[in-house]
């Protein structure tokens, strides 16, 4: 089995490698290719990856290359973890929206749109090359904004599934609070990528006992602290929102906070420099503790589970993924990409039935889906007016004066990445 990671020079990659090494019985990789044009990142990451495999006794071969065509040739699955423009572009996404009093964040609001516009054309070009090399290869997308990117891939006819680590992180957190194995916890997880709610927490599987009310009663303070939301709000909602919902439920509070501290991108960039220096140490043969602060917790376990299900039919039968709606949420178009529990196997991901969604969540989901439709149109076709329409549609913006100013700012900061601009 050959797997390829595009963006293999990411400082995330050792987390992924560690999962491949630990779970080699689930996913028997013979060749793992790390593709990245940045040699200064790829070489230290690749060296550490080989040492992790060697230390844990993994027999697979790790190859590093800047040649995309060679890297994806014959691959059974390709994992995408790109950041077009790097942390410098992310830092811009997190700062210029604040000038209008809007959240500056890399996947939400105006910053999220900027990232989508930079990313979608690049991902589609990569996917076309993957399809030419191996039409049956699966594409696993971890590149943000995952929902929009996965929708672009699926609309272009690619064999693609989107992946995010929010659900697996909550599953592990709830399992710890309940004192049970993570495999015993099944989430009733519904919404869009980075816009989801846990409406049930079931023990043993989809039909198991719902322990969410007891979880909120016994551990509501800890969960609220994790989300940086007030406990009374969770009690009133009776669900657990993703921490990304804080950008909606406490927008102005978040803006005030963001204006008083350095951008997250600046922190991550400093962390990445330190990590790459660590990765270059030939004595290091495991992922360093600092990597846990980088983000992406449990990404490797989710990626192994998904790849195993798609390629071998093993792995967990039900997984939270990003895939086509196809009537699962009747208030959304069939081609919308939703994030829900799905049955995953060699033929792809098929959403499990979802109980009717409360209007409080359905309304926001429909609103953001409409924005994503307009965002994808702007990413594929370009044009200032399409960018403006997407911004005007976003529930975190919504006022024409803000949309006008943010359109100008977005274009000014991203012109080098937008061929049409």
Short mmCIF file of N, CA and C in Angstrom, two decimals, residues 303-400:
data_model
loop_
_atom_site.label_atom_id
_atom_site.label_comp_id
_atom_site.label_asym_id
_atom_site.label_seq_id
_atom_site.Cartn_x
_atom_site.Cartn_y
_atom_site.Cartn_z
N UNK A 303 -7.03 10.02 10.82
CA UNK A 303 -6.57 9.78 9.45
C UNK A 303 -6.35 8.30 9.19
N UNK A 304 -5.73 7.59 10.15
CA UNK A 304 -5.52 6.15 9.99
C UNK A 304 -6.85 5.43 9.89
N UNK A 305 -7.79 5.78 10.76
CA UNK A 305 -9.09 5.12 10.77
C UNK A 305 -9.81 5.32 9.44
N UNK A 306 -9.77 6.55 8.92
CA UNK A 306 -10.46 6.84 7.66
C UNK A 306 -9.78 6.14 6.50
N UNK A 307 -8.45 6.23 6.42
CA UNK A 307 -7.73 5.59 5.32
C UNK A 307 -7.94 4.07 5.35
N UNK A 308 -7.93 3.46 6.54
CA UNK A 308 -8.14 2.02 6.64
C UNK A 308 -9.52 1.62 6.15
N UNK A 309 -10.53 2.42 6.50
CA UNK A 309 -11.89 2.11 6.07
C UNK A 309 -12.02 2.23 4.55
N UNK A 310 -11.43 3.27 3.97
CA UNK A 310 -11.54 3.49 2.53
C UNK A 310 -10.74 2.47 1.72
N UNK A 311 -9.59 2.08 2.23
CA UNK A 311 -8.67 1.24 1.44
C UNK A 311 -8.81 -0.25 1.71
N UNK A 312 -9.16 -0.62 2.93
CA UNK A 312 -9.20 -2.05 3.26
C UNK A 312 -10.55 -2.51 3.81
N UNK A 313 -11.45 -1.56 4.09
CA UNK A 313 -12.73 -1.94 4.68
C UNK A 313 -12.64 -2.22 6.17
N UNK A 314 -11.45 -2.02 6.74
CA UNK A 314 -11.30 -2.17 8.19
C UNK A 314 -11.48 -0.81 8.84
N UNK A 315 -11.04 -0.67 10.07
CA UNK A 315 -11.27 0.60 10.76
C UNK A 315 -12.68 0.66 11.29
N UNK A 316 -13.00 1.78 11.92
CA UNK A 316 -14.32 1.93 12.52
C UNK A 316 -15.39 1.99 11.43
N UNK A 317 -16.51 1.30 11.62
CA UNK A 317 -17.55 1.33 10.59
C UNK A 317 -18.25 2.68 10.49
N UNK A 318 -18.27 3.43 11.60
CA UNK A 318 -18.92 4.74 11.62
C UNK A 318 -17.89 5.79 12.03
N UNK A 319 -17.76 6.84 11.21
CA UNK A 319 -16.79 7.88 11.49
C UNK A 319 -17.40 9.23 11.13
N UNK A 320 -16.97 10.27 11.85
CA UNK A 320 -17.40 11.63 11.53
C UNK A 320 -16.51 12.16 10.41
N UNK A 321 -17.14 12.45 9.27
CA UNK A 321 -16.39 12.93 8.10
C UNK A 321 -17.18 14.04 7.42
N UNK A 322 -16.54 14.65 6.44
CA UNK A 322 -17.20 15.64 5.60
C UNK A 322 -17.51 15.00 4.26
N UNK A 323 -18.80 14.95 3.91
CA UNK A 323 -19.23 14.29 2.69
C UNK A 323 -20.53 14.92 2.19
N UNK A 324 -20.98 14.47 1.03
CA UNK A 324 -22.19 15.04 0.43
C UNK A 324 -23.41 14.84 1.31
N UNK A 325 -24.27 15.84 1.32
CA UNK A 325 -25.49 15.79 2.10
C UNK A 325 -26.47 14.74 1.58
N UNK A 326 -26.79 14.82 0.30
CA UNK A 326 -27.69 13.85 -0.35
C UNK A 326 -28.95 13.57 0.47
N UNK A 327 -29.60 14.64 0.92
CA UNK A 327 -30.87 14.50 1.61
C UNK A 327 -30.79 14.25 3.10
N UNK A 328 -29.60 14.08 3.64
CA UNK A 328 -29.46 13.80 5.07
C UNK A 328 -30.04 14.93 5.91
N UNK A 329 -29.67 16.15 5.56
CA UNK A 329 -30.27 17.34 6.18
C UNK A 329 -31.18 17.95 5.12
N UNK A 330 -32.49 17.74 5.22
CA UNK A 330 -33.41 18.10 4.14
C UNK A 330 -33.50 19.59 3.86
N UNK A 331 -33.01 20.41 4.77
CA UNK A 331 -33.07 21.86 4.56
C UNK A 331 -31.84 22.38 3.81
N UNK A 332 -30.94 21.48 3.38
CA UNK A 332 -29.75 21.86 2.63
C UNK A 332 -29.79 21.22 1.25
N UNK A 333 -29.09 21.79 0.26
CA UNK A 333 -28.99 21.16 -1.06
C UNK A 333 -28.29 19.81 -0.98
N UNK A 334 -28.60 18.93 -1.91
CA UNK A 334 -27.97 17.62 -1.91
C UNK A 334 -26.45 17.70 -2.03
N UNK A 335 -25.95 18.70 -2.79
CA UNK A 335 -24.51 18.76 -3.01
C UNK A 335 -23.75 19.53 -1.93
N UNK A 336 -24.47 19.99 -0.90
CA UNK A 336 -23.78 20.60 0.23
C UNK A 336 -22.90 19.54 0.89
N UNK A 337 -21.80 19.97 1.48
CA UNK A 337 -20.94 19.05 2.22
C UNK A 337 -21.19 19.26 3.71
N UNK A 338 -21.60 18.20 4.36
CA UNK A 338 -21.94 18.26 5.77
C UNK A 338 -20.94 17.44 6.58
N UNK A 339 -20.89 17.70 7.89
CA UNK A 339 -20.01 16.95 8.78
C UNK A 339 -20.87 16.18 9.75
N UNK A 340 -20.96 14.87 9.53
CA UNK A 340 -21.83 14.00 10.32
C UNK A 340 -21.19 12.63 10.44
N UNK A 341 -21.82 11.80 11.27
CA UNK A 341 -21.44 10.39 11.31
C UNK A 341 -21.82 9.74 9.99
N UNK A 342 -20.91 8.90 9.49
CA UNK A 342 -21.16 8.23 8.22
C UNK A 342 -20.65 6.80 8.29
N UNK A 343 -21.28 5.94 7.50
CA UNK A 343 -20.75 4.60 7.28
C UNK A 343 -19.67 4.73 6.21
N UNK A 344 -18.45 4.31 6.54
CA UNK A 344 -17.32 4.51 5.64
C UNK A 344 -16.76 3.15 5.23
N UNK A 345 -16.53 3.00 3.92
CA UNK A 345 -15.96 1.77 3.39
C UNK A 345 -15.32 2.04 2.05
N UNK A 346 -14.90 1.00 1.33
CA UNK A 346 -14.21 1.17 0.05
C UNK A 346 -15.00 1.94 -1.00
N UNK A 347 -16.32 2.03 -0.84
CA UNK A 347 -17.12 2.80 -1.80
C UNK A 347 -17.32 4.25 -1.38
N UNK A 348 -16.78 4.62 -0.22
CA UNK A 348 -16.88 6.01 0.21
C UNK A 348 -17.62 6.15 1.53
N UNK A 349 -18.15 7.35 1.75
CA UNK A 349 -18.82 7.69 3.00
C UNK A 349 -20.29 7.96 2.75
N UNK A 350 -21.14 7.28 3.49
CA UNK A 350 -22.59 7.46 3.37
C UNK A 350 -23.15 7.92 4.71
N UNK A 351 -23.71 9.14 4.78
CA UNK A 351 -24.16 9.67 6.08
C UNK A 351 -25.21 8.77 6.73
N UNK A 352 -25.09 8.63 8.04
CA UNK A 352 -26.13 7.94 8.81
C UNK A 352 -27.33 8.87 8.97
N UNK A 353 -28.51 8.32 9.21
CA UNK A 353 -29.68 9.18 9.42
C UNK A 353 -29.46 10.12 10.60
N UNK A 354 -29.99 11.32 10.48
CA UNK A 354 -29.88 12.34 11.51
C UNK A 354 -31.27 12.71 11.98
N UNK A 355 -31.47 12.79 13.29
CA UNK A 355 -32.76 13.22 13.81
C UNK A 355 -33.00 14.67 13.41
N UNK A 356 -34.26 15.10 13.30
CA UNK A 356 -34.54 16.48 12.88
C UNK A 356 -33.75 17.49 13.70
N UNK A 357 -33.19 18.46 13.00
CA UNK A 357 -32.31 19.44 13.62
C UNK A 357 -33.13 20.63 14.12
N UNK A 358 -32.88 21.02 15.35
CA UNK A 358 -33.56 22.16 15.95
C UNK A 358 -33.37 23.39 15.06
N UNK A 359 -34.42 24.20 14.86
CA UNK A 359 -34.29 25.40 14.02
C UNK A 359 -33.17 26.34 14.45
N UNK A 360 -32.83 26.35 15.74
CA UNK A 360 -31.76 27.21 16.21
C UNK A 360 -30.44 26.87 15.52
N UNK A 361 -30.23 25.59 15.24
CA UNK A 361 -29.00 25.14 14.59
C UNK A 361 -29.19 25.02 13.08
N UNK A 362 -30.38 24.61 12.67
CA UNK A 362 -30.64 24.46 11.24
C UNK A 362 -30.55 25.80 10.52
N UNK A 363 -31.04 26.87 11.18
CA UNK A 363 -31.01 28.18 10.54
C UNK A 363 -29.59 28.67 10.28
N UNK A 364 -28.73 28.55 11.28
CA UNK A 364 -27.35 28.98 11.10
C UNK A 364 -26.63 28.09 10.10
N UNK A 365 -26.92 26.79 10.13
CA UNK A 365 -26.30 25.86 9.18
C UNK A 365 -26.68 26.22 7.75
N UNK A 366 -27.95 26.52 7.52
CA UNK A 366 -28.40 26.89 6.18
C UNK A 366 -27.75 28.20 5.73
N UNK A 367 -27.64 29.15 6.65
CA UNK A 367 -27.03 30.44 6.33
C UNK A 367 -25.57 30.25 5.90
N UNK A 368 -24.81 29.49 6.69
CA UNK A 368 -23.40 29.29 6.37
C UNK A 368 -23.23 28.43 5.12
N UNK A 369 -24.15 27.51 4.88
CA UNK A 369 -24.10 26.73 3.63
C UNK A 369 -24.27 27.64 2.42
N UNK A 370 -25.17 28.61 2.51
CA UNK A 370 -25.35 29.56 1.42
C UNK A 370 -24.08 30.37 1.20
N UNK A 371 -23.46 30.80 2.31
CA UNK A 371 -22.17 31.49 2.19
C UNK A 371 -21.14 30.60 1.50
N UNK A 372 -21.07 29.33 1.90
CA UNK A 372 -20.07 28.42 1.32
C UNK A 372 -20.30 28.24 -0.18
N UNK A 373 -21.55 28.21 -0.59
CA UNK A 373 -21.87 28.11 -2.01
C UNK A 373 -21.32 29.32 -2.77
N UNK A 374 -21.52 30.50 -2.21
CA UNK A 374 -21.02 31.73 -2.83
C UNK A 374 -19.50 31.80 -2.75
N UNK A 375 -18.93 31.32 -1.66
CA UNK A 375 -17.47 31.31 -1.52
C UNK A 375 -16.83 30.41 -2.57
N UNK A 376 -17.43 29.25 -2.79
CA UNK A 376 -16.88 28.33 -3.79
C UNK A 376 -17.01 28.93 -5.19
N UNK A 377 -18.12 29.60 -5.45
CA UNK A 377 -18.29 30.27 -6.74
C UNK A 377 -17.19 31.31 -6.95
N UNK A 378 -16.88 32.07 -5.91
CA UNK A 378 -15.81 33.08 -6.01
C UNK A 378 -14.45 32.42 -6.21
N UNK A 379 -14.22 31.30 -5.52
CA UNK A 379 -12.93 30.61 -5.64
C UNK A 379 -12.73 30.03 -7.04
N UNK A 380 -13.81 29.57 -7.64
CA UNK A 380 -13.70 28.93 -8.95
C UNK A 380 -13.72 29.93 -10.11
N UNK A 381 -14.45 31.04 -9.94
CA UNK A 381 -14.66 31.95 -11.07
C UNK A 381 -14.03 33.33 -10.86
N UNK A 382 -13.67 33.65 -9.64
CA UNK A 382 -13.05 34.94 -9.36
C UNK A 382 -14.01 36.10 -9.51
N UNK A 383 -13.48 37.31 -9.33
CA UNK A 383 -14.27 38.51 -9.50
C UNK A 383 -14.61 39.18 -8.19
N UNK A 384 -14.44 40.50 -8.19
CA UNK A 384 -14.69 41.26 -6.97
C UNK A 384 -16.13 41.12 -6.50
N UNK A 385 -17.08 41.13 -7.42
CA UNK A 385 -18.49 41.08 -7.02
C UNK A 385 -18.81 39.75 -6.35
N UNK A 386 -18.21 38.66 -6.81
CA UNK A 386 -18.46 37.36 -6.18
C UNK A 386 -17.89 37.33 -4.76
N UNK A 387 -16.74 37.94 -4.57
CA UNK A 387 -16.17 38.03 -3.23
C UNK A 387 -17.09 38.84 -2.32
N UNK A 388 -17.57 39.97 -2.83
CA UNK A 388 -18.48 40.82 -2.05
C UNK A 388 -19.75 40.05 -1.66
N UNK A 389 -20.33 39.31 -2.60
CA UNK A 389 -21.56 38.57 -2.32
C UNK A 389 -21.34 37.53 -1.22
N UNK A 390 -20.20 36.84 -1.29
CA UNK A 390 -19.91 35.83 -0.27
C UNK A 390 -19.77 36.49 1.11
N UNK A 391 -19.07 37.61 1.17
CA UNK A 391 -18.90 38.30 2.45
C UNK A 391 -20.22 38.84 2.98
N UNK A 392 -21.04 39.39 2.10
CA UNK A 392 -22.33 39.92 2.52
C UNK A 392 -23.22 38.81 3.08
N UNK A 393 -23.07 37.59 2.53
CA UNK A 393 -23.90 36.47 2.96
C UNK A 393 -23.45 35.87 4.29
N UNK A 394 -22.20 36.14 4.68
CA UNK A 394 -21.70 35.48 5.88
C UNK A 394 -22.35 36.08 7.13
N UNK A 395 -22.86 35.24 8.03
CA UNK A 395 -23.57 35.78 9.20
C UNK A 395 -22.68 36.57 10.16
N UNK A 396 -21.36 36.44 10.05
CA UNK A 396 -20.47 37.24 10.90
C UNK A 396 -20.15 38.59 10.29
N UNK A 397 -20.68 38.85 9.10
CA UNK A 397 -20.42 40.13 8.42
C UNK A 397 -21.75 40.80 8.12
N UNK A 398 -22.38 40.46 7.01
CA UNK A 398 -23.78 40.80 6.80
C UNK A 398 -24.15 42.23 6.51
N UNK A 399 -23.27 43.20 6.73
CA UNK A 399 -23.58 44.59 6.44
C UNK A 399 -22.80 45.02 5.20
N UNK A 400 -23.46 45.73 4.31
CA UNK A 400 -22.83 46.02 3.02
C UNK A 400 -21.57 46.86 3.16
#
